[in-house]
XYZ file of C-alpha atoms in Angstrom:
201
model
C -91.172 227.332 134.436
C -87.952 225.993 132.681
C -89.123 223.823 129.706
C -88.199 220.172 129.420
C -85.551 219.447 126.809
C -85.487 216.371 124.651
C -82.802 214.813 122.606
C -83.536 212.088 119.960
C -80.710 209.890 118.728
C -81.232 207.673 115.802
C -81.586 207.368 112.088
C -84.426 207.252 109.371
C -86.977 206.187 111.886
C -86.115 209.240 114.386
C -85.818 211.785 111.614
C -89.068 210.602 110.083
C -88.081 209.757 106.391
C -90.694 210.379 104.035
C -93.141 212.290 106.496
C -93.489 215.874 107.440
C -91.309 217.313 110.415
C -94.524 217.344 112.682
C -95.205 213.620 111.969
C -91.956 212.159 113.256
C -92.174 210.595 116.519
C -90.044 212.708 118.621
C -92.236 216.022 117.594
C -95.518 214.019 118.203
C -94.308 212.929 121.488
C -93.423 216.510 122.418
C -96.952 217.459 121.313
C -98.407 214.780 123.216
C -96.389 216.065 126.490
C -97.815 219.557 125.965
C -101.286 218.212 125.933
C -100.500 216.560 129.459
C -99.500 220.245 130.541
C -95.796 219.632 130.099
C -93.802 222.842 128.812
C -91.217 221.141 126.436
C -88.919 222.632 123.911
C -89.061 221.209 120.175
C -86.746 217.990 120.249
C -83.138 218.276 119.298
C -82.796 215.501 116.853
C -79.575 213.843 115.784
C -80.475 211.359 113.288
C -79.919 210.862 109.493
C -81.460 208.200 107.184
C -79.176 205.337 106.529
C -77.096 205.946 109.734
C -75.523 202.826 111.566
C -74.271 202.861 115.138
C -70.799 204.157 114.232
C -72.225 206.839 111.957
C -74.522 208.008 114.631
C -71.654 208.195 117.036
C -69.802 210.449 114.572
C -72.967 212.359 114.102
C -72.972 212.970 117.942
C -69.278 214.021 118.035
C -69.982 216.566 115.162
C -72.756 218.197 117.034
C -70.647 219.226 119.851
C -73.149 218.982 122.561
C -72.102 220.509 125.819
C -75.437 220.520 127.740
C -77.736 217.873 129.349
C -81.293 216.875 128.636
C -84.302 215.889 130.501
C -85.214 213.197 128.419
C -83.352 211.250 125.687
C -84.613 208.538 123.322
C -82.204 206.033 121.380
C -83.324 203.971 118.393
C -80.364 202.874 116.031
C -79.356 199.493 114.444
C -81.650 198.735 111.341
C -78.729 199.892 108.871
C -76.262 197.729 110.801
C -78.646 194.674 110.051
C -79.328 196.046 106.489
C -75.470 196.046 105.693
C -75.001 192.614 107.132
C -72.930 193.762 110.098
C -72.432 191.480 113.106
C -74.674 191.522 116.189
C -71.407 191.468 118.231
C -70.260 194.627 116.799
C -73.657 196.173 117.158
C -73.594 195.145 121.034
C -70.131 196.942 121.470
C -71.285 200.285 119.531
C -74.737 200.301 120.994
C -73.473 200.023 124.449
C -71.141 202.977 123.740
C -74.036 205.037 122.347
C -76.353 204.210 125.334
C -73.495 205.279 127.819
C -73.416 208.625 125.779
C -77.236 209.007 125.920
C -77.077 208.496 129.768
C -74.472 211.183 130.018
C -76.607 213.455 127.910
C -79.524 212.754 130.471
C -77.457 213.847 133.539
C -76.257 210.477 133.949
C -79.721 209.252 134.989
C -80.679 206.213 132.993
C -84.125 206.517 133.971
C -84.471 209.541 131.703
C -83.243 207.624 128.649
C -85.562 205.483 126.676
C -84.275 202.564 124.395
C -86.415 201.936 121.588
C -86.607 198.568 119.557
C -85.610 198.287 115.956
C -88.591 198.399 113.493
C -88.941 195.253 111.160
C -88.784 196.530 107.583
C -88.964 192.896 106.419
C -92.676 193.224 106.308
C -92.695 196.221 103.890
C -93.469 196.331 100.218
C -89.692 197.268 99.807
C -88.830 193.705 101.169
C -91.093 191.710 99.060
C -88.476 190.293 96.896
C -86.250 189.420 99.790
C -86.138 186.895 102.471
C -88.584 188.407 104.741
C -88.358 185.740 107.429
C -84.606 186.091 107.598
C -85.017 189.893 108.011
C -87.322 189.432 110.756
C -85.129 186.914 112.588
C -82.159 189.220 112.244
C -84.156 192.144 113.622
C -85.185 190.162 116.594
C -81.512 189.045 117.344
C -80.561 192.812 117.314
C -83.536 193.770 119.509
C -82.690 190.989 121.927
C -79.285 192.775 122.243
C -80.349 196.246 122.564
C -83.008 195.089 125.276
C -80.431 193.364 127.321
C -78.064 196.184 127.343
C -80.866 198.673 128.014
C -81.770 196.484 131.136
C -77.892 196.152 132.204
C -77.754 200.142 132.221
C -81.064 200.332 133.903
C -82.663 202.392 131.006
C -86.435 201.973 130.232
C -87.136 200.081 127.001
C -89.972 200.506 124.499
C -90.891 197.881 121.962
C -92.217 199.259 118.866
C -91.313 196.287 116.527
C -94.802 194.867 116.890
C -96.423 197.982 115.612
C -94.341 197.997 112.441
C -95.317 194.350 111.933
C -98.964 195.189 111.663
C -98.224 196.630 108.345
C -99.000 193.362 106.778
C -102.571 193.869 107.613
C -102.603 197.692 107.304
C -100.813 199.300 104.369
C -101.446 202.711 105.813
C -98.742 202.300 108.389
C -96.120 202.495 105.605
C -95.126 205.579 103.762
C -95.205 206.272 100.239
C -91.871 204.757 99.536
C -93.173 201.178 100.679
C -90.239 201.094 103.161
C -90.430 203.599 106.006
C -93.244 204.007 108.563
C -96.065 206.444 107.930
C -97.035 209.359 110.318
C -99.976 207.257 111.361
C -97.400 204.505 112.837
C -95.298 207.090 114.348
C -98.361 208.559 116.271
C -98.709 205.053 117.955
C -94.943 204.975 118.890
C -95.353 208.659 120.242
C -98.528 207.399 122.248
C -96.482 204.464 123.720
C -93.519 206.528 124.484
C -95.576 209.185 126.437
C -96.112 207.190 129.643
C -92.374 206.422 129.754
C -91.372 210.175 129.260
C -93.906 211.133 131.943
C -92.405 208.669 134.273
C -88.913 210.041 133.676
C -89.993 213.482 134.290
C -91.939 212.673 137.515
């Protein structure tokens, strides 16, 4: 049986800043697929902490990918918001990235899952900032990526609500007070699993 291939595109939230490799959500999602009897390779991850949409674009170009994948996830945009970039610029660059992701999935948008941007405004790191403004801006970015996913017929997974529960559960935040913990990533992976299974069947 040919193993399923998985490409994960993103930033710190995909690479799993502050957690072990086994705890990042793409690796946890692959482990859950295996529990369902799916033979899957370890995910190829093109993601770096701090990347914006244009930096992910450059990272993809540098990776020189010449093959397609059975499933692709795309989660990008928090650093655009953090750096105060416009939602309009994000929309343009995100669209280009989603088109690339679909091409990597053999031009099948049903095999690409777009994931919403987590809300870092609820973390201890943001305690001295305007948390309501951060949340509003994240919502604006997510409205854009959700609309674009819809236009291109790619499944969409909202994980933002998970991250906002950190106000009640400090265990959802990693030791740096900013990034999600392995505990939160496990919830993302569990929510992602049905969409990946749907894509594969």
